[in-house]
Amino acid sequence: MSDIRVSEAAPTSGAPVGRSATRSDARDKVTGKTAYGGDRAVSQECLHAHVLRAAHPHAIVRRIETGPALADPDVVAVFTGKDVPGTNLHGMIRRDQELLATSRVRYCGDAVALVVARTRQAAERASKLVVVDYEPLPGVFTIAEALAPDAAAIHPEGNILGRQRIRKGDALAAMAEADVVVETEFSTQSVDHAFLDTEAGVAYLEGEVLTIEAAGQWVHEEARLLALALGLPFERVRIIQPPTGGAFGGREDLGIQLYLGLAALLTGQRVELAYSRAESMIARHKRHPIHIRYRFGARRDGTLVAAVVEVQADEGAYASTGKAVLRKAASHATGPYRVPNVHVDVTGVFTNNNPTGAMRGFGASQIAIAYEGAMDKLAAALGMDRVELRRRNLLLPGDAVTTSQILPVVSAQECMSAALERIGWEGRSYETPAPHLKRGYGLSVVCFGLGYGDGFPDASRARVRFTDGDRLEVYTGAVEVGQGLVQMAAQVAAQAVGVTIDRVDVILADTARTPEAGSSSATRQTFFTGSAVRKAGVELRHQLLDIVGTLLPVHPDELDLADDACFERADPTRRVPLSAILQEGRRRGYPLEAEAIFEPRTICQDDAGQSVRAFVTYLFASHAAEVLVDVETGEVQVQRIVAVHDLGKAINPLAAEGQIEGGVVQGIGMALMEEVVRQRGRLLNPNFTDYIVPTAMDVPEIIPVILENPDPIGPFGARGVGEPPLIGTPPAILGAIHDAIGVQIGQTPATAERVWRALQQAPGR
Amino acid sequence: MIGSTPEAAGQAERSWSLSFTVNGERHELAIQPERTLLEVLREDLHLTGTKGACLEGECGSCIVLVDGVPQNSCLILAPQMEGREVVTIEGLADGTVLDPVQRAFVDHGAVQCGFCTPGVVLSTKALLAGNPHPTYDEVRRGLEGNICRCTGYMKVLAAALAAARAGVADDASGQADRPRP
Ligand code: FES
Ligand code: FES
């Protein structure tokens, strides 16, 4: 494999938008200067907190005795739910989880006590001295157990979190009349976000204001939820996002912020808290494991006539963002395919496992495995080429997605064609170096709605201003978690205003200093915050042009601004430098700042799952994968992945490629190796020794391909990158395994053992 | 903060004296013998560029160079460092001039969240010191001990190969540190 081509992407020059500029935060990151949440406590006098987690996955908490822990001379305080001054409840969509459990624990990550001590060691040691009197309850650990008539009820209303459905046309009748019907079943696993930077931070009081420096994904919402839980007015809470080592949805639920806030509020002192890898994995929500039964009905010529899809999802112990995940799974159930009759039922079921919620892909990643798996089966049943079948059914411009929305840009066909071409599909070879190795190729196409959608209020705000030193500052409440938002905002601002990128400073995610911009999730920040920054920037640009109008006898329409100067379009040598414009602007009392909000509306799906505008816009992507399967061991080696993404516009192509490649590798992890293993609710592998994430040795050649069919609304035509690179990967790999060995693997991850077993059970082997 | 508590004062009696060099500077410390090099670097010397992400030798976030060899500092007991020379990420750049490996990581988009970066940069540094012209596969193998959850490794591998081409041997000249475009 030494002949692998490594893309030699390098910084480019030219206009700010579309330029592969190096990240402004990279220099501090390569020199070790960047101070993440866990670096903020070092070298400062502070107290140390430790959270005691539940000893049982399901139990009544009868009594908590803190006396023995308090007897430790180094212990400052031990808090239980009774000490929490507010509602003691949290949850992103419904507040159903106690910050500190007062009467019941529902999974092993539930917190029961918070110890604050003078040293970290003392806090940890003393937490073992807290005596909790539990009355263990029968636990429910699988969907089947949760739905059994005599199952223990995890929440008062029972074990069903919610149902989501789609009823379009008459799918059951159409299915009965279809020439060919295929059915396939998939089960997906529990996946951990496994960001490297485990939860850590500090909290302290600034006068009356409780300030928390810990990473989340939506600082303003975290402040609101935290204020409710702790009984504080919103104004008394400040959340500052430190530089953050990855999130991937894993920081969407509130967690460490609550314990930091409680400890600092009640002790009045600066407190530090950091989770170990094990605590991080035991406490945090996971990707929904789901079971999917998928049926396609088609005419003899391959035209899809119906899809009937049943999904059951393990919601774990609390709602988290589960309902939204269920909705996304339903609304994306037929992916990029045109299906006139659709019947989808998604049911979310509580268990005593980790809560399940946001993770890159958000329900769409699981369902994509099923619709592509069903397509491959349908092709086989029809005796039709997989590509031809897809081509016949992929959405075309003017078509509506399953939820009825007609999209302005539909590039499914174009994405697939590009993927086929780049992997060399036509001339693909099945040759292998040895007979026990089988080669296979797989294909996936993704259609993904970005933003929260479904009528949920979704807005970003940004403020831009020139400082007295002529620097351009961008303020926005969005968080940078590694994805590159900081550079995106700088490039969009530079382009919108007409300055050089290096003049821009981006100030992010501090509830006291930056306007609210929603979460860094749902592939939304380039589209939403990028748009807000662009709008504010354009307004500021108009101020500058106006000022120049007072200096030059030229109509503003005949002027342009770029690279820190204003010039006449007709004669670019006639120019006014930015410094002179700003000086004149100050003299004339121009504000030299602007603020904007970007708030496109969506409409909630109706009872049948229909909405003419469920999402603000959709992304299209297509992946092609090439694998080698060892039929003696079941081991799968991914050889190549082509990932084609229609980004509308790549604000920073280098960064966009990095996002695509990172998503692809997380997709490889989901497809082949990652799985949180629990036994009756207890994690067996809360560590990197046994929870295996891909390393450099697992990565194939990845070929990112960026298409740019501009979005009519997005900033400079951009949509975003985020989730689709992950979503497209597992179905392409599973399809390639199917192609290689002739057996479809119905369970992820497709570990060597599972592939080997599937081969043993395959008929005719 | 640890020293101000009765417990730590008690443990100080069991403390070892450790003398070692970090980033060219000599340090004499009194430490508890069961502490790891990672803890001592971060908590005593405030060199927080070295990260801990698993504390069991699986991720490489905590890698430092010990006498030029990349080691997981989370697995090393600090007393073992007696007389040794340690280089952390803070010690790599020459003043404001980045090391060619650091430069290549910045230029090639190999840094996203950056949490893995100190460890990966130091692994790359050691790899290139031992093998100035590695193949793609040699780089992959050399960085196998470093988990990166963000980049998908492609840009990291590209940066490492670019750094090799830039010539780690002449890093003293600082030629590789071009200004940002
Ligand atoms: S922290 Fe040392 S290897 Fe992970
Ligand atoms: S850049 Fe985030 S872990 Fe490597």
Coordinates of N, CA, C and O in Angstrom, one line a residue, chain A residues 1-2 4 6-11 19 22-24 26-27 29-32 34 36 38-39 41-46 48 74 118-121 125 192-198 244-246 248 277 359 481-482 487 502 654 657-659 661-662 665-666 674 687-689 691 693-697 699-702, chain B residues 1-2 4-8 11 32 39 42-43 46-54 56 58-59 61 89-90 92-93 95-98 102-103 105-109 111-118 121 135-137 139-141 143-155 157-158 161-162 165 177 180-181:
Chain A
M1 N 0.8 -1.2 0.0 CA 0.0 0.0 0.0 C 0.9 1.3 0.0 O 0.4 2.4 0.2
S2 N 2.2 1.1 -0.2 CA 3.0 2.3 -0.1 C 2.8 3.2 -1.2 O 3.3 4.4 -1.2
I4 N 0.1 4.6 -2.0 CA -1.1 5.4 -1.8 C -0.8 6.9 -2.0 O 0.2 7.4 -1.6
V6 N -1.3 10.5 -1.2 CA -1.7 11.3 -0.1 C -2.0 12.7 -0.6 O -1.1 13.3 -1.3
S7 N -3.2 13.2 -0.4 CA -3.5 14.5 -1.0 C -2.6 15.6 -0.4 O -2.4 15.6 0.8
E8 N -2.0 16.4 -1.2 CA -1.0 17.3 -0.7 C -1.7 18.7 -0.6 O -1.3 19.7 -1.2
A9 N -2.8 18.7 0.1 CA -3.5 20.0 0.3 C -2.6 20.9 1.0 O -1.9 20.6 1.9
A10 N -2.7 22.2 0.6 CA -1.8 23.2 1.2 C -2.5 24.5 1.1 O -3.5 24.6 0.4
P11 N -2.1 25.4 2.0 CA -2.8 26.7 2.0 C -2.8 27.3 0.6 O -1.8 27.2 -0.2
R19 N -10.9 29.7 0.1 CA -9.5 29.6 0.2 C -9.1 28.6 1.3 O -9.7 28.6 2.4
T22 N -4.9 28.4 6.6 CA -4.6 27.6 7.9 C -5.4 28.2 9.0 O -5.7 29.4 9.0
R23 N -5.8 27.3 9.9 CA -6.6 27.8 11.1 C -5.9 28.7 12.0 O -4.7 28.5 12.3
S24 N -6.6 29.7 12.5 CA -6.0 30.7 13.3 C -5.6 30.1 14.7 O -4.8 30.6 15.4
A26 N -4.5 27.0 15.1 CA -3.6 25.9 14.9 C -2.2 26.1 15.6 O -1.6 25.2 16.2
R27 N -1.7 27.3 15.5 CA -0.4 27.6 16.1 C -0.3 27.3 17.6 O 0.6 26.6 18.1
K29 N -2.2 25.3 19.1 CA -2.5 23.9 19.3 C -1.2 23.1 19.1 O -1.0 22.1 19.8
V30 N -0.4 23.5 18.1 CA 0.8 22.7 17.9 C 1.9 23.0 18.8 O 2.9 22.3 18.9
T31 N 1.8 24.1 19.6 CA 2.8 24.4 20.5 C 2.4 24.1 22.0 O 3.2 24.4 22.9
G32 N 1.2 23.6 22.1 CA 0.8 23.2 23.5 C 0.3 24.3 24.3 O 0.1 24.2 25.5
T34 N -2.6 26.0 23.9 CA -4.1 26.0 24.1 C -4.5 25.4 25.4 O -4.1 24.3 25.7
Y36 N -7.3 23.8 27.4 CA -8.6 23.1 27.4 C -9.2 23.1 28.8 O -8.6 23.6 29.7
G38 N -9.6 20.9 31.0 CA -8.8 20.3 32.1 C -7.5 21.0 32.4 O -6.8 20.6 33.3
D39 N -7.1 22.0 31.6 CA -5.9 22.7 31.8 C -6.1 24.0 32.6 O -5.2 24.7 33.0
A41 N -7.5 24.3 35.6 CA -7.4 24.2 37.0 C -6.0 24.2 37.5 O -5.7 24.6 38.6
V42 N -5.1 23.9 36.6 CA -3.7 23.8 37.0 C -3.2 25.1 37.3 O -3.5 26.1 36.6
S43 N -2.4 25.2 38.3 CA -1.7 26.5 38.7 C -2.6 27.5 39.3 O -2.3 28.6 39.5
Q44 N -3.8 27.0 39.7 CA -4.7 27.9 40.4 C -5.2 27.2 41.7 O -5.5 26.0 41.7
E45 N -5.3 28.0 42.8 CA -5.8 27.4 44.0 C -7.3 27.1 43.8 O -8.0 27.9 43.4
C46 N -7.6 25.8 44.0 CA -9.1 25.5 43.9 C -9.4 24.2 44.7 O -8.5 23.5 45.1
H48 N -11.6 20.6 44.7 CA -11.7 19.5 43.7 C -13.0 18.7 44.0 O -13.3 18.4 45.2
D74 N -10.0 16.4 54.9 CA -9.8 17.1 53.6 C -11.1 17.4 52.9 O -11.1 18.0 51.8
R118 N -10.3 19.1 49.4 CA -9.1 20.0 49.1 C -8.1 19.4 48.1 O -7.3 20.1 47.5
T119 N -8.2 18.1 47.9 CA -7.4 17.5 46.9 C -8.3 16.5 46.0 O -9.3 16.1 46.5
R120 N -7.8 16.3 44.9 CA -8.6 15.4 44.0 C -8.6 14.0 44.6 O -9.7 13.3 44.5
Q121 N -7.5 13.6 45.1 CA -7.5 12.2 45.7 C -8.4 12.1 46.9 O -9.1 11.1 47.0
R125 N -11.5 9.5 47.2 CA -11.4 8.6 48.3 C -12.7 8.7 49.2 O -13.4 7.8 49.5
D192 N -19.9 5.1 21.3 CA -19.4 6.2 22.1 C -18.7 7.3 21.3 O -18.1 7.0 20.3
H193 N -18.9 8.5 21.7 CA -18.3 9.6 20.9 C -16.8 9.6 21.0 O -16.1 10.0 20.0
A194 N -16.3 9.2 22.1 CA -14.8 9.0 22.3 C -14.0 10.1 21.9 O -12.9 10.0 21.3
F195 N -14.5 11.3 22.1 CA -13.6 12.5 21.9 C -12.5 12.3 22.9 O -12.6 11.7 24.0
L196 N -11.3 12.9 22.6 CA -10.1 12.6 23.4 C -10.2 13.4 24.7 O -9.7 13.0 25.8
D197 N -10.8 14.6 24.6 CA -10.7 15.6 25.7 C -11.9 15.3 26.7 O -13.0 15.8 26.5
T198 N -11.7 14.4 27.6 CA -12.8 14.0 28.5 C -13.2 15.2 29.3 O -12.5 16.2 29.5
T244 N -11.9 23.1 22.9 CA -12.6 21.8 23.2 C -12.0 20.7 22.3 O -12.0 20.9 21.1
G245 N -11.7 19.6 22.9 CA -11.2 18.5 22.2 C -12.2 17.5 21.7 O -12.3 16.4 22.1
G246 N -13.0 18.0 20.7 CA -14.0 17.1 20.1 C -15.3 17.1 20.8 O -15.4 17.4 22.0
F248 N -18.8 15.8 18.7 CA -19.5 14.8 17.9 C -20.9 14.5 18.5 O -21.4 13.4 18.3
R277 N -11.6 8.7 31.8 CA -12.2 8.1 30.6 C -13.4 7.1 31.0 O -14.4 7.1 30.4
M359 N -25.5 12.0 18.5 CA -24.2 11.7 18.0 C -24.2 11.9 16.5 O -25.2 11.5 15.8
V481 N -15.5 23.2 18.5 CA -15.2 21.9 19.2 C -14.1 21.2 18.4 O -13.8 20.0 18.7
G482 N -13.5 21.8 17.4 CA -12.5 21.2 16.6 C -12.9 21.3 15.1 O -12.0 21.1 14.2
Q487 N -12.4 29.4 12.0 CA -11.8 29.8 10.7 C -12.9 30.1 9.7 O -12.8 31.1 8.9
D502 N -6.4 37.7 7.9 CA -5.6 37.9 9.1 C -6.0 39.1 9.9 O -5.5 39.3 11.1
L654 N -9.6 23.0 2.5 CA -8.7 22.2 3.3 C -9.4 21.7 4.5 O -9.4 20.5 4.9
E657 N -12.2 19.1 3.6 CA -11.7 17.8 3.4 C -11.4 17.1 4.7 O -11.6 15.9 4.9
G658 N -10.8 17.9 5.6 CA -10.5 17.3 7.0 C -11.8 16.8 7.7 O -11.8 15.8 8.3
Q659 N -12.9 17.6 7.5 CA -14.1 17.1 8.1 C -14.6 15.9 7.5 O -15.1 15.0 8.1
E661 N -12.8 13.6 5.9 CA -12.0 12.4 6.2 C -12.2 12.0 7.6 O -12.3 10.8 7.9
G662 N -12.4 12.9 8.5 CA -12.7 12.6 9.9 C -14.0 11.8 10.1 O -14.1 10.8 10.8
V665 N -13.7 8.2 8.8 CA -13.0 7.3 9.7 C -13.9 7.0 10.9 O -13.9 5.8 11.4
Q666 N -14.7 7.9 11.4 CA -15.6 7.6 12.5 C -16.7 6.6 11.9 O -17.1 5.7 12.6
E674 N -16.3 -0.3 16.5 CA -16.7 0.3 17.8 C -18.0 -0.3 18.3 O -19.0 -0.4 17.6
N687 N -13.2 2.0 28.3 CA -11.8 2.4 28.2 C -11.3 2.2 26.8 O -12.0 1.5 26.0
F688 N -10.2 2.7 26.4 CA -9.7 2.6 25.0 C -8.9 1.3 24.8 O -8.5 1.0 23.7
T689 N -8.7 0.5 25.8 CA -8.2 -0.8 25.6 C -9.2 -1.7 24.9 O -8.8 -2.5 24.0
Y691 N -12.6 -0.5 24.1 CA -13.4 0.2 23.1 C -12.5 0.6 22.0 O -11.7 1.5 22.2
V693 N -11.3 2.3 18.7 CA -11.5 3.3 17.7 C -10.4 3.2 16.7 O -9.3 2.7 16.9
P694 N -10.7 3.6 15.4 CA -9.7 3.4 14.4 C -8.4 4.2 14.6 O -8.4 5.3 15.2
T695 N -7.3 3.6 14.3 CA -6.0 4.3 14.4 C -5.5 4.5 12.9 O -6.2 4.1 12.0
A696 N -4.3 5.0 12.8 CA -3.8 5.3 11.5 C -3.7 4.0 10.7 O -3.7 4.0 9.4
M697 N -3.5 2.9 11.4 CA -3.4 1.6 10.7 C -4.7 1.1 10.1 O -4.7 0.2 9.2
V699 N -6.9 3.1 8.6 CA -7.5 4.0 7.6 C -7.0 3.6 6.2 O -5.9 3.3 5.9
P700 N -8.0 3.6 5.3 CA -7.7 3.3 3.9 C -7.3 4.5 3.2 O -7.1 5.6 3.8
E701 N -7.1 4.4 1.9 CA -7.0 5.7 1.1 C -8.4 6.3 1.1 O -9.4 5.7 0.8
I702 N -8.4 7.6 1.5 CA -9.7 8.3 1.5 C -9.6 9.4 0.5 O -8.7 10.2 0.5
Chain B
M1 N -1.2 23.7 45.7 CA -2.5 23.4 46.5 C -2.3 22.1 47.2 O -2.9 22.0 48.3
I2 N -1.6 21.1 46.6 CA -1.5 19.9 47.3 C -0.7 20.0 48.6 O -1.1 19.5 49.6
S4 N -0.6 22.3 50.7 CA -1.2 23.0 51.7 C -2.1 22.2 52.6 O -2.7 22.6 53.5
T5 N -2.2 20.9 52.3 CA -3.2 20.1 53.0 C -2.4 19.2 54.0 O -1.2 18.8 53.8
P6 N -3.1 18.8 55.1 CA -2.4 18.0 56.1 C -2.0 16.6 55.4 O -0.9 16.1 55.7
E7 N -2.8 16.1 54.6 CA -2.5 14.8 54.0 C -1.3 14.9 53.2 O -0.4 14.1 53.3
A8 N -1.2 15.9 52.3 CA 0.0 16.0 51.4 C 1.2 16.3 52.3 O 2.3 15.8 52.0
Q11 N 2.3 13.0 53.4 CA 3.0 12.2 52.3 C 4.3 12.8 51.9 O 5.1 12.1 51.3
Q32 N 6.0 12.7 45.3 CA 5.6 11.4 45.8 C 5.9 10.3 44.7 O 5.6 10.5 43.6
E39 N 1.6 13.5 35.4 CA 1.1 14.4 36.5 C 2.1 15.4 36.9 O 1.8 16.6 37.1
R42 N 2.3 18.2 34.3 CA 1.2 19.1 34.2 C 1.0 19.9 35.5 O 0.8 21.1 35.5
E43 N 1.1 19.1 36.7 CA 0.7 19.8 37.9 C 1.8 20.5 38.6 O 1.6 21.5 39.2
H46 N 3.5 22.8 35.4 CA 2.5 23.5 34.6 C 2.7 23.4 33.1 O 2.3 24.4 32.4
L47 N 3.2 22.3 32.7 CA 3.3 22.1 31.2 C 2.1 21.3 30.8 O 2.1 20.1 30.7
T48 N 1.0 22.1 30.5 CA -0.2 21.4 30.3 C -0.4 21.1 28.8 O -1.4 20.6 28.4
G49 N 0.6 21.3 28.0 CA 0.6 20.9 26.6 C 0.5 19.4 26.5 O -0.1 18.8 25.5
T50 N 1.0 18.7 27.4 CA 1.0 17.2 27.5 C -0.4 16.8 28.0 O -0.8 17.2 29.1
K51 N -1.1 16.0 27.2 CA -2.5 15.7 27.6 C -2.7 14.3 28.1 O -1.9 13.4 27.7
G52 N -3.7 14.1 28.9 CA -4.0 12.7 29.3 C -5.4 12.5 28.8 O -6.3 13.3 29.0
A53 N -5.6 11.4 28.1 CA -7.0 11.1 27.6 C -7.4 9.7 27.9 O -8.6 9.4 27.8
C54 N -6.5 8.8 28.3 CA -6.9 7.4 28.7 C -6.2 6.9 29.9 O -6.7 6.1 30.6
E56 N -3.9 5.0 30.2 CA -3.5 3.5 30.2 C -2.7 3.1 29.0 O -2.8 2.0 28.6
E58 N -3.0 3.9 25.8 CA -3.7 3.5 24.5 C -3.8 4.6 23.5 O -4.1 4.3 22.3
C59 N -3.7 5.9 23.9 CA -4.1 6.9 23.0 C -2.9 7.8 22.5 O -3.0 8.5 21.5
S61 N -1.9 10.6 23.7 CA -2.1 12.0 23.9 C -1.0 12.6 24.8 O -0.7 13.8 24.8
I89 N 5.9 19.1 24.3 CA 5.5 19.9 23.1 C 5.9 21.4 23.3 O 6.2 22.1 22.3
E90 N 5.9 21.9 24.5 CA 6.3 23.3 24.7 C 7.8 23.5 24.4 O 8.2 24.6 24.2
L92 N 9.4 22.3 21.8 CA 9.8 21.9 20.4 C 10.1 23.1 19.5 O 11.1 23.1 18.8
A93 N 9.3 24.1 19.7 CA 9.6 25.3 18.8 C 10.8 26.1 19.4 O 11.2 26.0 20.5
G95 N 11.8 29.3 20.2 CA 11.3 30.6 20.4 C 9.9 30.7 19.6 O 9.1 29.9 19.9
T96 N 9.8 31.7 18.8 CA 8.6 31.8 18.0 C 8.6 31.0 16.7 O 7.7 31.0 15.9
V97 N 9.8 30.4 16.4 CA 9.9 29.7 15.2 C 9.5 28.2 15.4 O 10.1 27.5 16.2
L98 N 8.5 27.9 14.6 CA 8.0 26.5 14.8 C 9.0 25.5 14.3 O 9.7 25.7 13.3
Q102 N 5.8 20.9 13.4 CA 4.7 21.8 13.8 C 4.2 22.6 12.6 O 3.0 22.7 12.4
R103 N 5.1 23.2 11.9 CA 4.8 24.0 10.7 C 3.9 23.2 9.7 O 2.9 23.6 9.2
F105 N 2.1 20.5 10.3 CA 0.8 20.2 10.8 C -0.1 21.4 10.6 O -1.3 21.3 10.3
V106 N 0.4 22.6 10.9 CA -0.5 23.8 10.7 C -0.8 23.9 9.2 O -2.0 24.1 8.9
D107 N 0.2 23.8 8.4 CA -0.1 24.1 6.9 C -0.9 23.1 6.2 O -1.6 23.4 5.3
H108 N -0.9 21.8 6.7 CA -1.6 20.8 6.0 C -2.9 20.4 6.6 O -3.5 19.4 6.3
G109 N -3.4 21.3 7.5 CA -4.7 21.0 8.1 C -4.8 19.8 8.9 O -5.8 19.1 9.1
V111 N -4.5 19.7 12.1 CA -5.0 20.0 13.4 C -6.5 20.4 13.4 O -6.9 21.3 12.6
Q112 N -7.3 19.7 14.1 CA -8.7 20.1 14.2 C -8.9 20.5 15.7 O -8.6 21.6 16.1
C113 N -9.4 19.6 16.5 CA -9.6 20.0 17.9 C -8.2 20.2 18.6 O -8.1 21.0 19.5
G114 N -7.2 19.5 18.1 CA -5.9 19.7 18.6 C -5.5 19.0 19.9 O -4.4 19.1 20.3
F115 N -6.4 18.2 20.4 CA -6.1 17.5 21.7 C -5.1 16.4 21.5 O -4.2 16.2 22.4
C116 N -5.1 15.8 20.3 CA -4.1 14.7 20.1 C -2.8 15.3 19.6 O -1.8 14.6 19.5
T117 N -2.9 16.6 19.2 CA -1.8 17.2 18.4 C -0.4 17.1 19.1 O 0.6 16.7 18.5
P118 N -0.3 17.5 20.4 CA 1.0 17.5 21.0 C 1.7 16.1 20.9 O 2.8 15.9 20.5
V121 N 2.5 15.2 17.2 CA 3.7 16.0 16.7 C 4.9 15.4 17.2 O 5.9 15.2 16.5
T135 N 8.4 6.0 4.3 CA 7.3 5.7 3.3 C 6.0 6.0 4.0 O 5.9 6.1 5.2
Y136 N 4.9 6.0 3.2 CA 3.6 6.3 3.7 C 3.3 5.2 4.8 O 2.8 5.5 5.9
D137 N 3.6 3.9 4.5 CA 3.3 2.9 5.5 C 4.1 3.0 6.7 O 3.7 2.7 7.8
V139 N 5.1 5.8 8.1 CA 4.5 6.8 8.9 C 3.3 6.3 9.6 O 3.1 6.5 10.8
R140 N 2.4 5.6 8.8 CA 1.2 5.0 9.5 C 1.6 4.1 10.7 O 1.0 4.2 11.7
R141 N 2.6 3.3 10.5 CA 3.0 2.4 11.6 C 3.6 3.2 12.7 O 3.3 3.0 13.9
L143 N 2.8 6.1 13.7 CA 1.8 6.9 14.4 C 0.7 6.0 14.9 O -0.4 6.6 15.4
E144 N 0.8 4.7 14.9 CA -0.2 3.8 15.3 C -0.7 4.0 16.7 O -1.8 3.8 17.1
G145 N 0.3 4.5 17.5 CA 0.0 4.6 19.0 C -0.7 5.9 19.3 O -1.0 6.2 20.5
N146 N -1.1 6.7 18.3 CA -1.7 8.0 18.6 C -3.2 7.9 18.0 O -3.4 7.8 16.8
I147 N -4.1 8.1 18.9 CA -5.5 8.2 18.5 C -5.8 9.6 18.2 O -5.5 10.5 18.9
C148 N -6.4 9.8 17.0 CA -7.0 11.1 16.7 C -8.5 10.8 16.3 O -8.7 10.0 15.4
R149 N -9.4 11.5 17.0 CA -10.8 11.2 16.7 C -11.4 12.2 15.7 O -12.5 12.0 15.2
C150 N -10.6 13.2 15.3 CA -11.2 14.3 14.4 C -10.8 14.2 13.0 O -11.6 14.3 12.1
T151 N -9.5 14.0 12.7 CA -9.0 14.2 11.4 C -9.1 13.1 10.4 O -9.0 13.3 9.2
G152 N -9.3 11.9 10.9 CA -9.3 10.7 10.0 C -7.9 10.4 9.5 O -7.7 9.6 8.6
Y153 N -6.9 11.0 10.1 CA -5.5 10.8 9.9 C -4.9 11.2 8.6 O -3.7 11.3 8.5
M154 N -5.7 11.4 7.6 CA -5.1 11.6 6.3 C -4.2 12.9 6.2 O -3.1 12.9 5.7
K155 N -4.7 14.0 6.8 CA -3.9 15.2 6.8 C -2.7 15.1 7.8 O -1.7 15.7 7.5
L157 N -1.0 12.3 8.2 CA 0.0 11.5 7.5 C 0.6 12.4 6.4 O 1.9 12.4 6.2
A158 N -0.2 13.2 5.8 CA 0.3 14.2 4.7 C 1.3 15.2 5.4 O 2.4 15.5 4.8
L161 N 4.6 13.5 6.1 CA 5.4 13.3 4.9 C 6.0 14.6 4.4 O 7.2 14.7 4.0
A162 N 5.2 15.6 4.6 CA 5.7 17.0 4.1 C 6.8 17.4 5.0 O 7.8 18.0 4.5
R165 N 9.9 15.8 4.0 CA 10.5 16.5 2.8 C 11.1 17.8 3.1 O 12.2 18.2 2.6
D177 N 10.0 27.7 8.7 CA 8.9 28.5 9.3 C 8.6 29.7 8.5 O 9.0 30.8 8.7
R180 N 2.7 32.9 7.9 CA 1.4 32.5 7.5 C 1.0 33.2 6.2 O 1.1 34.4 6.1
P181 N 0.4 32.5 5.3 CA 0.0 33.1 4.0 C -1.2 34.0 4.2 O -1.9 33.8 5.1

